[in-house]
Short mmCIF file of C-alpha atoms and ligand atoms in Angstrom, two decimals:
data_model
loop_
_atom_site.label_atom_id
_atom_site.label_comp_id
_atom_site.label_asym_id
_atom_site.label_seq_id
_atom_site.Cartn_x
_atom_site.Cartn_y
_atom_site.Cartn_z
CA MET K 128 143.78 19.98 112.43
CA THR K 129 140.04 19.50 112.50
CA THR K 130 137.88 22.39 113.44
CA SER K 131 134.25 21.79 114.24
CA PRO K 132 131.71 23.62 112.14
CA ALA K 133 130.13 26.53 113.90
CA THR K 134 127.09 25.58 115.89
CA THR K 135 123.97 25.81 113.82
CA THR K 136 121.67 28.37 115.27
CA ALA K 137 118.22 26.84 115.19
CA ALA K 138 116.81 29.65 117.28
CA HIS K 139 117.84 32.15 114.66
CA GLY K 140 115.65 32.82 111.70
CA SER K 141 116.06 34.24 108.21
CA ALA K 142 116.31 37.79 109.59
CA TYR K 143 119.36 36.78 111.62
CA TRP K 144 121.09 35.37 108.56
CA LEU K 145 120.20 38.29 106.35
CA ASP K 146 121.72 40.60 108.96
CA ASP K 147 124.78 38.33 109.25
CA PHE K 148 125.42 38.43 105.49
CA GLN K 149 124.80 42.16 105.30
CA THR K 150 127.25 42.76 108.12
CA ALA K 151 129.85 40.57 106.40
CA ALA K 152 129.33 42.47 103.12
CA ASP K 153 129.79 45.79 104.95
CA VAL K 154 132.99 44.57 106.59
CA ARG K 155 134.25 43.30 103.24
CA ALA K 156 133.55 46.64 101.60
CA ARG K 157 135.67 48.37 104.26
CA THR K 158 138.51 45.83 104.18
CA ALA K 159 141.38 46.17 101.73
CA ASP K 160 142.15 43.20 99.52
CA PRO K 161 145.28 41.17 100.16
CA ASP K 162 148.23 42.80 98.42
CA TRP K 163 148.17 40.76 95.24
CA PHE K 164 151.10 42.73 93.82
CA VAL K 165 153.61 41.02 96.10
CA GLY K 166 153.12 37.91 93.98
CA ALA K 167 152.53 34.31 95.00
CA ARG K 168 154.63 31.17 94.70
CA LEU K 169 152.21 28.30 94.27
CA THR K 170 153.27 24.72 93.66
CA PRO K 171 151.94 23.35 90.35
CA ALA K 172 149.61 20.99 92.25
CA ILE K 173 148.19 23.77 94.41
CA ALA K 174 147.69 26.01 91.37
CA ALA K 175 145.85 23.24 89.52
CA SER K 176 143.73 22.49 92.58
CA LEU K 177 142.82 26.15 93.07
CA GLN K 178 141.86 26.44 89.41
CA ARG K 179 139.21 23.75 90.00
CA PHE K 180 137.97 25.25 93.25
CA GLN K 181 137.74 28.61 91.52
CA VAL K 182 135.26 27.14 89.04
CA GLY K 183 133.16 25.78 91.89
CA GLU K 184 133.14 29.10 93.75
CA SER K 185 132.19 31.11 90.68
CA GLY K 186 128.64 29.84 90.01
CA ASP K 187 125.89 32.41 89.59
CA GLY K 188 123.61 30.53 92.01
CA ALA K 189 120.63 31.05 89.68
CA THR K 190 118.92 27.77 90.59
CA LEU K 191 119.53 28.23 94.29
CA ILE K 192 118.23 31.79 94.14
CA GLY K 193 115.17 30.62 92.21
CA ALA K 194 114.47 27.92 94.80
CA ALA K 195 114.95 30.41 97.63
CA ASP K 196 112.56 32.84 95.94
CA ALA K 197 110.01 30.04 95.61
CA SER K 198 110.25 29.34 99.34
CA GLY K 199 108.23 32.50 99.93
CA ASP K 200 110.69 33.71 102.59
CA ALA K 201 111.90 37.06 101.29
CA GLU K 202 114.59 37.44 103.96
CA TYR K 203 115.98 33.99 103.22
CA ALA K 204 115.99 34.78 99.49
CA ALA K 205 117.85 38.03 100.18
CA ALA K 206 120.34 36.18 102.41
CA ILE K 207 120.91 33.60 99.66
CA ARG K 208 121.74 36.38 97.19
CA LEU K 209 124.35 37.76 99.59
CA PHE K 210 125.66 34.23 100.18
CA VAL K 211 126.10 33.73 96.42
CA ALA K 212 127.90 37.09 96.21
CA GLU K 213 130.22 35.95 98.99
CA GLU K 214 131.07 32.75 97.09
CA GLN K 215 131.71 34.80 93.97
CA ASN K 216 134.09 36.92 96.02
CA HIS K 217 135.95 33.73 96.87
CA ALA K 218 136.20 32.98 93.15
CA ARG K 219 137.46 36.51 92.53
CA MET K 220 140.14 36.23 95.23
CA ILE K 221 141.30 32.84 93.97
CA ALA K 222 141.54 34.27 90.44
CA GLU K 223 143.62 37.17 91.80
CA LEU K 224 145.88 34.79 93.70
CA LEU K 225 146.33 32.59 90.64
CA ALA K 226 147.22 35.69 88.59
CA ALA K 227 149.65 36.77 91.34
CA GLY K 228 151.34 33.41 90.88
CA GLY K 229 151.32 33.64 87.08
CA HIS K 230 148.49 31.13 86.60
CA ARG K 231 145.29 31.39 84.63
CA THR K 232 141.79 30.41 85.65
CA ILE K 233 139.96 27.63 83.83
CA ALA K 234 136.47 27.85 82.38
CA ALA K 235 135.05 24.52 83.51
CA HIS K 236 135.87 21.25 85.26
CA TRP K 237 133.95 17.96 85.20
CA SER K 238 133.66 17.82 88.98
CA ASP K 239 131.79 21.11 89.08
CA ALA K 240 129.42 20.05 86.28
CA VAL K 241 128.54 16.83 88.14
CA PHE K 242 128.10 18.65 91.40
CA VAL K 243 125.80 21.30 89.93
CA HIS K 244 123.71 18.62 88.22
CA VAL K 245 123.18 16.63 91.43
CA ARG K 246 122.34 19.77 93.36
CA ARG K 247 119.49 20.62 91.02
CA LEU K 248 117.77 17.25 91.17
CA LEU K 249 115.15 17.67 93.84
CA GLY K 250 114.55 21.24 94.89
CA LEU K 251 115.75 23.51 97.65
CA ARG K 252 116.43 21.01 100.42
CA THR K 253 118.43 18.74 98.11
CA GLU K 254 120.27 21.70 96.72
CA VAL K 255 121.20 22.86 100.23
CA MET K 256 122.15 19.32 101.31
CA VAL K 257 124.56 18.93 98.41
CA LEU K 258 125.86 22.44 98.87
CA ALA K 259 126.49 21.70 102.55
CA VAL K 260 128.82 18.85 101.56
CA ALA K 261 130.94 21.30 99.58
CA GLU K 262 130.87 23.85 102.38
CA VAL K 263 132.07 21.35 105.00
CA ILE K 264 134.78 20.00 102.68
CA ALA K 265 135.84 23.60 102.05
CA LEU K 266 136.55 23.94 105.79
CA ARG K 267 139.18 21.22 105.62
CA TYR K 268 140.52 22.22 102.21
CA TYR K 269 141.13 25.89 102.99
CA ARG K 270 142.46 24.95 106.44
CA ALA K 271 145.07 22.79 104.69
CA LEU K 272 146.02 25.65 102.37
CA ALA K 273 146.10 28.18 105.20
CA ASP K 274 148.26 26.00 107.45
CA GLY K 275 150.49 24.26 104.92
CA GLY K 276 150.47 26.25 101.68
CA ARG K 277 153.71 28.05 102.57
CA ASP K 278 152.86 31.25 100.71
CA ARG K 279 151.88 34.44 102.49
CA LEU K 280 149.18 35.47 100.02
CA LEU K 281 147.77 31.96 99.82
CA THR K 282 147.59 31.82 103.61
CA GLU K 283 145.91 35.19 103.90
CA MET K 284 143.36 34.45 101.19
CA SER K 285 142.60 30.99 102.59
CA ARG K 286 142.02 32.42 106.07
CA ARG K 287 139.58 34.97 104.71
CA ILE K 288 137.67 32.32 102.77
CA LEU K 289 137.73 30.01 105.79
CA ASP K 290 136.10 32.68 107.98
CA ASP K 291 133.24 32.89 105.48
CA GLU K 292 132.93 29.12 105.09
CA PHE K 293 132.41 28.67 108.84
CA ARG K 294 129.41 30.99 108.61
CA HIS K 295 128.20 29.25 105.45
CA VAL K 296 128.26 25.84 107.15
CA ALA K 297 126.21 27.22 110.04
CA PHE K 298 123.82 28.89 107.56
CA GLN K 299 123.21 25.70 105.56
CA GLY K 300 122.92 23.68 108.77
CA TRP K 301 120.28 26.07 110.10
CA ARG K 302 118.37 25.87 106.83
CA LEU K 303 118.33 22.06 106.80
CA ARG K 304 117.37 21.89 110.45
CA THR K 305 114.49 24.24 109.72
CA GLY K 306 113.58 22.58 106.41
CA PHE K 307 113.33 19.13 108.00
CA SER K 308 111.75 20.26 111.27
CA ARG K 309 108.42 18.66 110.37
CA THR K 310 109.92 15.49 108.97
CA PRO K 311 109.44 12.48 111.27
CA ARG K 312 112.56 11.90 113.34
CA VAL K 313 113.24 8.41 111.98
CA LEU K 314 113.07 9.64 108.39
CA ARG K 315 115.17 12.69 109.19
CA ARG K 316 117.87 10.54 110.74
CA ALA K 317 117.79 8.20 107.74
CA ILE K 318 118.21 11.21 105.45
CA GLY K 319 121.10 12.37 107.63
CA ALA K 320 122.73 8.94 107.39
CA GLY K 321 122.34 9.01 103.60
CA TRP K 322 123.80 12.50 103.52
CA TYR K 323 126.80 11.32 105.55
CA VAL K 324 127.52 8.43 103.16
CA PHE K 325 127.19 10.74 100.14
CA ALA K 326 129.45 13.32 101.81
CA LEU K 327 132.11 10.69 102.51
CA ALA K 328 132.03 9.63 98.86
CA VAL K 329 132.49 13.24 97.73
CA ALA K 330 135.34 13.73 100.21
CA ALA K 331 137.04 10.63 98.76
CA VAL K 332 136.72 12.05 95.24
CA VAL K 333 138.10 15.42 96.37
CA ALA K 334 140.95 13.72 98.24
CA SER K 335 141.83 11.83 95.10
CA ASP K 336 141.42 14.74 92.67
CA HIS K 337 143.25 17.23 94.90
CA GLY K 338 145.62 14.73 96.53
CA PRO K 339 148.86 16.25 95.16
CA ALA K 340 147.89 19.74 96.37
CA LEU K 341 146.91 18.41 99.79
CA ALA K 342 150.20 16.50 99.93
CA ASP K 343 152.06 19.76 99.21
CA CYS K 344 150.30 21.12 102.30
CA GLY K 345 151.35 18.11 104.37
CA VAL K 346 147.91 16.49 104.45
CA GLY K 347 147.61 12.90 103.25
CA ARG K 348 144.47 11.64 101.49
CA GLY K 349 143.49 9.40 104.39
CA ARG K 350 143.86 12.15 106.91
CA PHE K 351 141.86 14.54 104.75
CA ILE K 352 138.98 12.05 104.48
CA ALA K 353 139.10 11.22 108.20
CA ASP K 354 139.05 14.90 109.15
CA CYS K 355 136.16 15.55 106.75
CA ALA K 356 134.31 12.57 108.26
CA ALA K 357 134.58 14.15 111.72
CA LEU K 358 133.28 17.45 110.36
CA PHE K 359 130.43 15.66 108.54
CA ARG K 360 129.40 13.87 111.75
CA SER K 361 129.31 17.11 113.65
CA PHE K 362 127.28 18.79 110.90
CA ALA K 363 124.85 15.87 110.56
CA ASP K 364 124.26 15.85 114.31
CA GLN K 365 123.26 19.49 114.19
CA ALA K 366 121.28 19.42 110.96
CA PHE K 367 119.51 16.04 111.09
CA ARG K 368 119.80 14.44 114.51
CA HIS K 369 118.21 17.01 116.74
CA PRO K 370 115.31 15.73 118.88
FE1 FE2 A 575 133.43 29.51 99.08
FE1 FE2 A 576 130.82 28.61 101.13
#
């Protein structure tokens, strides 16, 4: 199943997003964790896949925070800090789930190292563009786990992460739309087309690297890539192809 990313809210500004992340943090603080003690039965492929995603979710966001600070928008910088905390909460929940299934976390994975390196190449907009690829792919990945993972804890955790990722996609889309608002339309659309090609390449790598886990969830590689492509198109329309 493909679910469209939430509509990016161009009319909203940094204050809206800061409030959104603060509200989410408040709700999280009042919400009990999934009951990790019931244990989880994860297939070996899903456990290995989650170990890699856990590395990706666990970054400290230092470069992104630094770039957001340099933007001079204090509310955006504060929102980014809360966003990073939300991703770290995903990493924490995945680690708990892995432990509930008798699996360890891993310290590093090549795919994360490559991704972080590319993100840091060219400043805030590049960082957000690359991050947005991961956020959109996360929509399809956690949807697959939630719908096909066949474990109650895995489903519950994936749904919680998915709820956050929908907001993250809208947040990054808003930021790109704002960041490129003064870029000539032709250039902006060319950047969007480049982003789409890059995103498809990343989706193909993820489909290959996480293929066995996706297969355990009943999602073939081709379908995963096709569903990601539809999500990428929708995101690119909102972030780069506005008038
Ligand atoms: Fe996440
Ligand atoms: Fe996210």
